[in-house]
XYZ file of N, CA and C in Angstrom:
495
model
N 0.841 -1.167 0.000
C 0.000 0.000 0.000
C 0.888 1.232 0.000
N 0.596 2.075 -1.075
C 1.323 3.630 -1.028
C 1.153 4.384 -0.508
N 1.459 5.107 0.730
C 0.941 5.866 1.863
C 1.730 7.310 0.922
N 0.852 8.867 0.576
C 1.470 9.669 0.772
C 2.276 10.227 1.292
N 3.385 10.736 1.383
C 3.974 11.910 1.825
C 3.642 12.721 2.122
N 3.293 13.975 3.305
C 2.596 14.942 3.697
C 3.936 15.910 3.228
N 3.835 16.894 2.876
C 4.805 17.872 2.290
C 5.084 18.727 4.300
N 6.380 18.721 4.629
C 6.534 19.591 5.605
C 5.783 20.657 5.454
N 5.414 21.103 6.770
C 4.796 22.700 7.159
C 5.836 23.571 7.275
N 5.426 24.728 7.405
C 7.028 25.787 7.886
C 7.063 25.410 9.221
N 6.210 24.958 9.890
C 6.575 24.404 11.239
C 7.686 23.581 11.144
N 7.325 22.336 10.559
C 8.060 21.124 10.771
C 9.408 22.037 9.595
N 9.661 22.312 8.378
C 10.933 23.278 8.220
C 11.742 24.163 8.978
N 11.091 24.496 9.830
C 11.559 25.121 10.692
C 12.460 23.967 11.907
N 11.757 23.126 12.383
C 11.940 22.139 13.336
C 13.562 21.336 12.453
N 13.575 21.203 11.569
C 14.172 20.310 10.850
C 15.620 21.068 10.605
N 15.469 22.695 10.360
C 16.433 23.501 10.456
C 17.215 23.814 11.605
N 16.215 24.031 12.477
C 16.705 23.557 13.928
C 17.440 22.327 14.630
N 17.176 21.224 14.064
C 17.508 19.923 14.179
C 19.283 20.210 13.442
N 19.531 20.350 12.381
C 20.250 21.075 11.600
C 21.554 21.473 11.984
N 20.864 22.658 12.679
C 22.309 23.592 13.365
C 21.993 23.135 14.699
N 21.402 22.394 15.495
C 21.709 21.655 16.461
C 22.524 20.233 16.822
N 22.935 19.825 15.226
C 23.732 18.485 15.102
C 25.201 18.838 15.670
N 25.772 17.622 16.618
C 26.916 17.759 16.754
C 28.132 17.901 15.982
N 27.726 17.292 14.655
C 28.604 17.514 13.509
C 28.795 18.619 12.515
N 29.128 18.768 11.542
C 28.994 19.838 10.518
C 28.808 18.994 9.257
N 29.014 17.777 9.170
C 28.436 16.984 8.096
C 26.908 16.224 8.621
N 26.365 16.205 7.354
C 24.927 15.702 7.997
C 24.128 14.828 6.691
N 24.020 14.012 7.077
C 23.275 13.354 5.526
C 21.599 13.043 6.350
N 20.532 13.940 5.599
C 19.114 14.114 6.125
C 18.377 13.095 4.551
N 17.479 12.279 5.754
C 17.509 11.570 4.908
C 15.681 11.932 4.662
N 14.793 11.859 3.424
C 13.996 12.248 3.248
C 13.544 13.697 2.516
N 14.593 14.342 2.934
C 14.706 15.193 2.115
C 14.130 15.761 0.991
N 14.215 15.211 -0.029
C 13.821 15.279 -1.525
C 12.640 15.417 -1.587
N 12.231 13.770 -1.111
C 10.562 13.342 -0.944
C 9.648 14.327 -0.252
N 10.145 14.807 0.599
C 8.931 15.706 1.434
C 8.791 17.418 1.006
N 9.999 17.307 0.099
C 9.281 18.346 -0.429
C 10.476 19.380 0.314
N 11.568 19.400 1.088
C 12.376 20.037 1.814
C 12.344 21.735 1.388
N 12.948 21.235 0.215
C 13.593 22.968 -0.302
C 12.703 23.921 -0.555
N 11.838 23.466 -1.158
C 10.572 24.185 -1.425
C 10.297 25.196 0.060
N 9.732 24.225 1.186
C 9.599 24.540 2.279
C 10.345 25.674 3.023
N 11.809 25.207 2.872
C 12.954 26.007 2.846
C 13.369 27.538 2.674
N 12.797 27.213 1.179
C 13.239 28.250 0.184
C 11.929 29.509 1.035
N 10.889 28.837 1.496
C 9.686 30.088 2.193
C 10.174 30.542 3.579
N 11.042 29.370 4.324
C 11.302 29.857 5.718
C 12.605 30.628 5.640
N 13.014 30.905 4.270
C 14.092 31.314 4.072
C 14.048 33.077 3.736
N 13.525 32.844 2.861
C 12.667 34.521 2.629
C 12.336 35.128 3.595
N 11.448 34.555 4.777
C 10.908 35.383 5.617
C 12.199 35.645 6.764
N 12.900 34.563 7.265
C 14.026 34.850 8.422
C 14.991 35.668 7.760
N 15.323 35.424 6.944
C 16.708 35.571 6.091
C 17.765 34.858 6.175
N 17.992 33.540 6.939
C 18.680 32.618 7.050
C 19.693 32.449 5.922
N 20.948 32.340 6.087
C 21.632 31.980 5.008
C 21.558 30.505 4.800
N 21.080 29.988 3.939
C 20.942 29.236 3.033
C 21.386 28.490 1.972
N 22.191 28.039 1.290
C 23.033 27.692 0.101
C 22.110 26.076 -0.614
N 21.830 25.646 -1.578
C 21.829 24.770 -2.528
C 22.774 24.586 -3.519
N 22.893 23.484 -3.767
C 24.090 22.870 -4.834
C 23.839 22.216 -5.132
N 23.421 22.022 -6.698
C 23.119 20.750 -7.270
C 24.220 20.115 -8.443
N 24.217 19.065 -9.349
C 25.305 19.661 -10.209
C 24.797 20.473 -11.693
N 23.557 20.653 -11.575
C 22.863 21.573 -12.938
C 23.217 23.071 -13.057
N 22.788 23.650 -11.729
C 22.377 24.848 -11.612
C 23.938 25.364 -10.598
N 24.772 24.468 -10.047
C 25.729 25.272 -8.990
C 25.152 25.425 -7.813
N 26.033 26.460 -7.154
C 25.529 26.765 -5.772
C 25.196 28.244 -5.805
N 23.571 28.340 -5.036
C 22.981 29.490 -5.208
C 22.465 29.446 -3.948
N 21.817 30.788 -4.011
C 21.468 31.357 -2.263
C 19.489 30.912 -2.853
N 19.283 30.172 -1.299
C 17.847 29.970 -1.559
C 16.822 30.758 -1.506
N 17.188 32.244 -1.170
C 16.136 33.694 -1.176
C 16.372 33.887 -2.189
N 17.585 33.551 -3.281
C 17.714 34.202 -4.885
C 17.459 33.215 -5.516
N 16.582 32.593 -6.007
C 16.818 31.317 -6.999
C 17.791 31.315 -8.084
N 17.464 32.605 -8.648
C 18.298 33.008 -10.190
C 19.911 33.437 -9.680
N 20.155 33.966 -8.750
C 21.582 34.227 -8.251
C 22.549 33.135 -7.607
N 23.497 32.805 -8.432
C 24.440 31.856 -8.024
C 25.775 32.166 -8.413
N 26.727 30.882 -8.220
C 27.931 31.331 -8.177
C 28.346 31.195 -9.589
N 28.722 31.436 -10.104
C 29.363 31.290 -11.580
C 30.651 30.065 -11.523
N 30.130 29.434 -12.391
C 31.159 28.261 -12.456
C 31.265 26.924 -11.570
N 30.005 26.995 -10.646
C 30.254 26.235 -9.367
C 29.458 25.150 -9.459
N 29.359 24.461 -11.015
C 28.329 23.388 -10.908
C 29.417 21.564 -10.671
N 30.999 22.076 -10.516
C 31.869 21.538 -9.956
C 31.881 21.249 -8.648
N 31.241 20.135 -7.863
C 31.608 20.159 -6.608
C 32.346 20.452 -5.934
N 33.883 20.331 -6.043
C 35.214 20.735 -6.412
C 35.427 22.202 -6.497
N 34.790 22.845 -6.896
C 34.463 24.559 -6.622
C 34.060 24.871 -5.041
N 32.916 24.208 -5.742
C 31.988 24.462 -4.216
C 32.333 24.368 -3.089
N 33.304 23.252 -2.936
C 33.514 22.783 -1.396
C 34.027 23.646 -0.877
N 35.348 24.020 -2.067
C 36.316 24.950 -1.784
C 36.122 26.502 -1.480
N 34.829 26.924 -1.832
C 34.416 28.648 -1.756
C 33.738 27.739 -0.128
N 32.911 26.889 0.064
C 32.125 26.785 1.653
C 33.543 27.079 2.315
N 34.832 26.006 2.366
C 35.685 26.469 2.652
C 36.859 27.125 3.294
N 36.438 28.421 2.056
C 37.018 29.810 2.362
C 36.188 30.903 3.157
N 34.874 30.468 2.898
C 33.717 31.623 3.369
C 33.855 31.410 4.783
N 34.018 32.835 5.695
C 33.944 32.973 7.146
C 32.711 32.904 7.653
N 32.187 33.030 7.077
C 30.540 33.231 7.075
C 29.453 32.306 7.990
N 28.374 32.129 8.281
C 27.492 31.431 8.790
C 26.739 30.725 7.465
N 26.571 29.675 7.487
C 25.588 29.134 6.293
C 25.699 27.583 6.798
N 24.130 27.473 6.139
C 24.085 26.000 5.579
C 23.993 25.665 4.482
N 25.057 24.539 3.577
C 24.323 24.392 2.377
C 24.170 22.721 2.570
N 23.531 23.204 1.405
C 22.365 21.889 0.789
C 23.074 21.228 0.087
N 23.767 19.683 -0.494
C 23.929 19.777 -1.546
C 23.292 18.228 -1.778
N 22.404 18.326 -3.069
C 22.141 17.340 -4.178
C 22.412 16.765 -5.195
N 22.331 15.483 -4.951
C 22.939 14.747 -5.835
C 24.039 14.682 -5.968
N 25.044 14.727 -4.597
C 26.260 14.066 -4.673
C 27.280 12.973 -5.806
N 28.244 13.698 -6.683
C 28.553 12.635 -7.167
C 29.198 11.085 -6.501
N 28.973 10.136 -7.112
C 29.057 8.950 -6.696
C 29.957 7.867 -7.174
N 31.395 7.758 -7.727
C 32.224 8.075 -6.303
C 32.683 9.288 -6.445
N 32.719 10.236 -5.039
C 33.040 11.211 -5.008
C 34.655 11.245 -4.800
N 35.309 11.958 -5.865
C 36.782 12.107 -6.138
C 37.255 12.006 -4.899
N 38.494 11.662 -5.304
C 39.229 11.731 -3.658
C 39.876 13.554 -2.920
N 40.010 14.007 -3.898
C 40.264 15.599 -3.499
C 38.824 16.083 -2.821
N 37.398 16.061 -3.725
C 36.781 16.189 -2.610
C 36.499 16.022 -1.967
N 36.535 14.610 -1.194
C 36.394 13.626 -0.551
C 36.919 14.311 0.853
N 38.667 14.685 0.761
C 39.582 15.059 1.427
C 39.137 16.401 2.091
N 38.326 17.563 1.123
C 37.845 18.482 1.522
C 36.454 18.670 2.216
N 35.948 17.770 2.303
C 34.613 17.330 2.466
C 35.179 16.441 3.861
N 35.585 15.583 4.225
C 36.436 15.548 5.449
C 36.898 16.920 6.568
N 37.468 17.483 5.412
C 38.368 18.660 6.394
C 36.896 19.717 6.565
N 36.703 19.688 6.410
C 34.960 20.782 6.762
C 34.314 19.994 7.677
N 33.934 18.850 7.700
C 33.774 17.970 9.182
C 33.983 18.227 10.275
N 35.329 18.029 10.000
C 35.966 18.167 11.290
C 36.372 19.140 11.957
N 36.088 20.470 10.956
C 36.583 22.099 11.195
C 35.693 22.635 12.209
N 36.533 22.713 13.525
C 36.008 23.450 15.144
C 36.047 25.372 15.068
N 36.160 25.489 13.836
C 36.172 27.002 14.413
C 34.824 27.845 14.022
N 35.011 28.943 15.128
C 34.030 29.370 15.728
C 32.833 29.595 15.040
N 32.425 30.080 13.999
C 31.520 30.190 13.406
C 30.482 28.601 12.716
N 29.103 28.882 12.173
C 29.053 27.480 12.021
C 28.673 27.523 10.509
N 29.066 26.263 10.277
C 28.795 26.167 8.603
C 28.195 24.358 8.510
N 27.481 24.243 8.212
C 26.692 22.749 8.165
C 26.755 22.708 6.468
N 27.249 21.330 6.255
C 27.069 20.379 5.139
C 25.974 19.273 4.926
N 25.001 19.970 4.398
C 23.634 18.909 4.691
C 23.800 18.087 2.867
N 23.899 16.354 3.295
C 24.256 15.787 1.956
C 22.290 15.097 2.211
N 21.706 15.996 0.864
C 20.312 15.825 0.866
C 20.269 14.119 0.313
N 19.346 13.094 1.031
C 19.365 11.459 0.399
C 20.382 11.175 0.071
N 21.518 11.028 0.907
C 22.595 10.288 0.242
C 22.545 9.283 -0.195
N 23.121 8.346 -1.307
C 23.279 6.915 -1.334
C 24.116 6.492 -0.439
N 23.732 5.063 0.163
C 24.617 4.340 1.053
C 25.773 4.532 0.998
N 26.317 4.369 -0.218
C 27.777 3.920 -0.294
C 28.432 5.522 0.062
N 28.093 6.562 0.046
C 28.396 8.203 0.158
C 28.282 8.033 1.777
N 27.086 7.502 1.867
C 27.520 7.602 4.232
C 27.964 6.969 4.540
N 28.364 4.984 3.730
C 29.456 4.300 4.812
C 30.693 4.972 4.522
N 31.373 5.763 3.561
C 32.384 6.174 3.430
C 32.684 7.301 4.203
N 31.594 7.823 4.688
C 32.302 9.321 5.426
C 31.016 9.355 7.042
N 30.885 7.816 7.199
C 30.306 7.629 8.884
C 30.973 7.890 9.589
N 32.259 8.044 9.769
C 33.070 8.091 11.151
C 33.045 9.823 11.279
N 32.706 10.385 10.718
C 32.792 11.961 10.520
C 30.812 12.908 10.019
N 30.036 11.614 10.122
C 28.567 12.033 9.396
C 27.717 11.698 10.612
N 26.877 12.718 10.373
C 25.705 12.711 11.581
C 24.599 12.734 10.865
N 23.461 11.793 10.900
C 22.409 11.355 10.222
C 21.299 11.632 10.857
N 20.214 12.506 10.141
C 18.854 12.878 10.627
C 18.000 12.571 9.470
N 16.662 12.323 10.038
C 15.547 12.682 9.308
C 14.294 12.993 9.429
N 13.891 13.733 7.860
C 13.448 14.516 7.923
C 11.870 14.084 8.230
N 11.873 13.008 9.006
C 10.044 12.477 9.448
C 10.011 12.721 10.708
N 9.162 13.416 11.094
C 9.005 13.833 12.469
C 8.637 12.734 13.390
N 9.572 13.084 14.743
C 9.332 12.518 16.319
C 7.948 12.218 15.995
N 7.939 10.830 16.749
C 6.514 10.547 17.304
C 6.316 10.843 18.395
N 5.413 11.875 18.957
C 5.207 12.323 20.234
C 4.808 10.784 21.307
N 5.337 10.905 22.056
C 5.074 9.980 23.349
C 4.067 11.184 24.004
N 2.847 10.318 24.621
C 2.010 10.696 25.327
C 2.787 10.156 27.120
N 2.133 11.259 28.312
C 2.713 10.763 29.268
C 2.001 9.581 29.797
N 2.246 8.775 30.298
C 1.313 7.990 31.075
C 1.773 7.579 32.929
N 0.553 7.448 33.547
C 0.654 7.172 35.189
C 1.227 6.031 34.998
N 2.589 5.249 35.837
C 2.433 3.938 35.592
C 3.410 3.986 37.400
N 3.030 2.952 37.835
C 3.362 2.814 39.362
C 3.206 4.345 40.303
N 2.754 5.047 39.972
C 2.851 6.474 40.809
C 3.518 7.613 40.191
N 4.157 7.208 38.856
C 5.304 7.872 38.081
C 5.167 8.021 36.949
N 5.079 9.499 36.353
C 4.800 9.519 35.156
C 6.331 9.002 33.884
N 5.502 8.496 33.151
C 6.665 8.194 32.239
C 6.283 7.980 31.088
N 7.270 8.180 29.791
C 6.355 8.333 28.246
C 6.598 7.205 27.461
N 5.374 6.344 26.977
C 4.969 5.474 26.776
C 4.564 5.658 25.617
């Protein structure tokens, strides 16, 4: 049986962004992504906060998600891209889709070193549906969420003590 997909709310976009820049890592492979409709969602909670934002696909490059039409010139190279996230001092998250598969070993190396990079500002690498073989290769350094929401636990009385069941 084919159960729909409910397209996220700006609630739950919001929740998910939060989830996001609350990961212990700076690499993140969110899984669901695509299907629910993410960017779309995104691209509205994005406009209104002003959140910096980034997408990368390999068609279009990497562009800011309040500009659809404004991007980087030349950056439909992953290999670009990694390298301007990088250099940028900046606060951002980007997006990127459709990871190539196998991903070169230079970016591979740079895509590593952004992982593991502790300084102060934050910059998140969200790898939208990765394929398997893209997260067993970079698990020891990837923090995995998705994008289907908590099932709320209701509380319940049980010996004198509430607890969620």
């Amino acid at each position: 049986m084919n159960m729909p997909i409910a397209t996220p709310t700006r609630h739950a976009s919001a929740e998910i962004l939060e989830r996001i820049l609350a990961a212990r890592g700076n690499l993140i492979a969110l899984e669901g992504g695509e299907d629910a409709g993410l960017i779309e969602q995104l691209r509205l909670l994005v406009r209104r906060t002003g959140q910096a934002i980034y997408l990368w696909n390999p068609e279009k490059g990497l562009g800011n998600l309040r500009e659809e039409h404004a991007g980087l010139p030349g950056s439909q190279r992953l290999s670009i891209t990694l390298r301007y996230i990088q250099q940028s001092n900046h606060f951002g998250v980007y997006l990127l889709q459709r990871p190539p598969v196998p991903m070169a070993m230079g970016d591979a190396t740079v895509l590593r070193q952004l992982a593991r990079a502790t300084t102060g500002h934050v910059r998140r690498i969200v790898l939208l549906d990765p394929p398997a073989p893209l997260v067993t290769s970079f698990s020891d350094v990837l923090v995995r969420l998705s994008c289907q929401p908590e099932l709320s636990q209701r509380p319940r009385l049980r010996d004198g003590r509430w607890v969620l069941a």
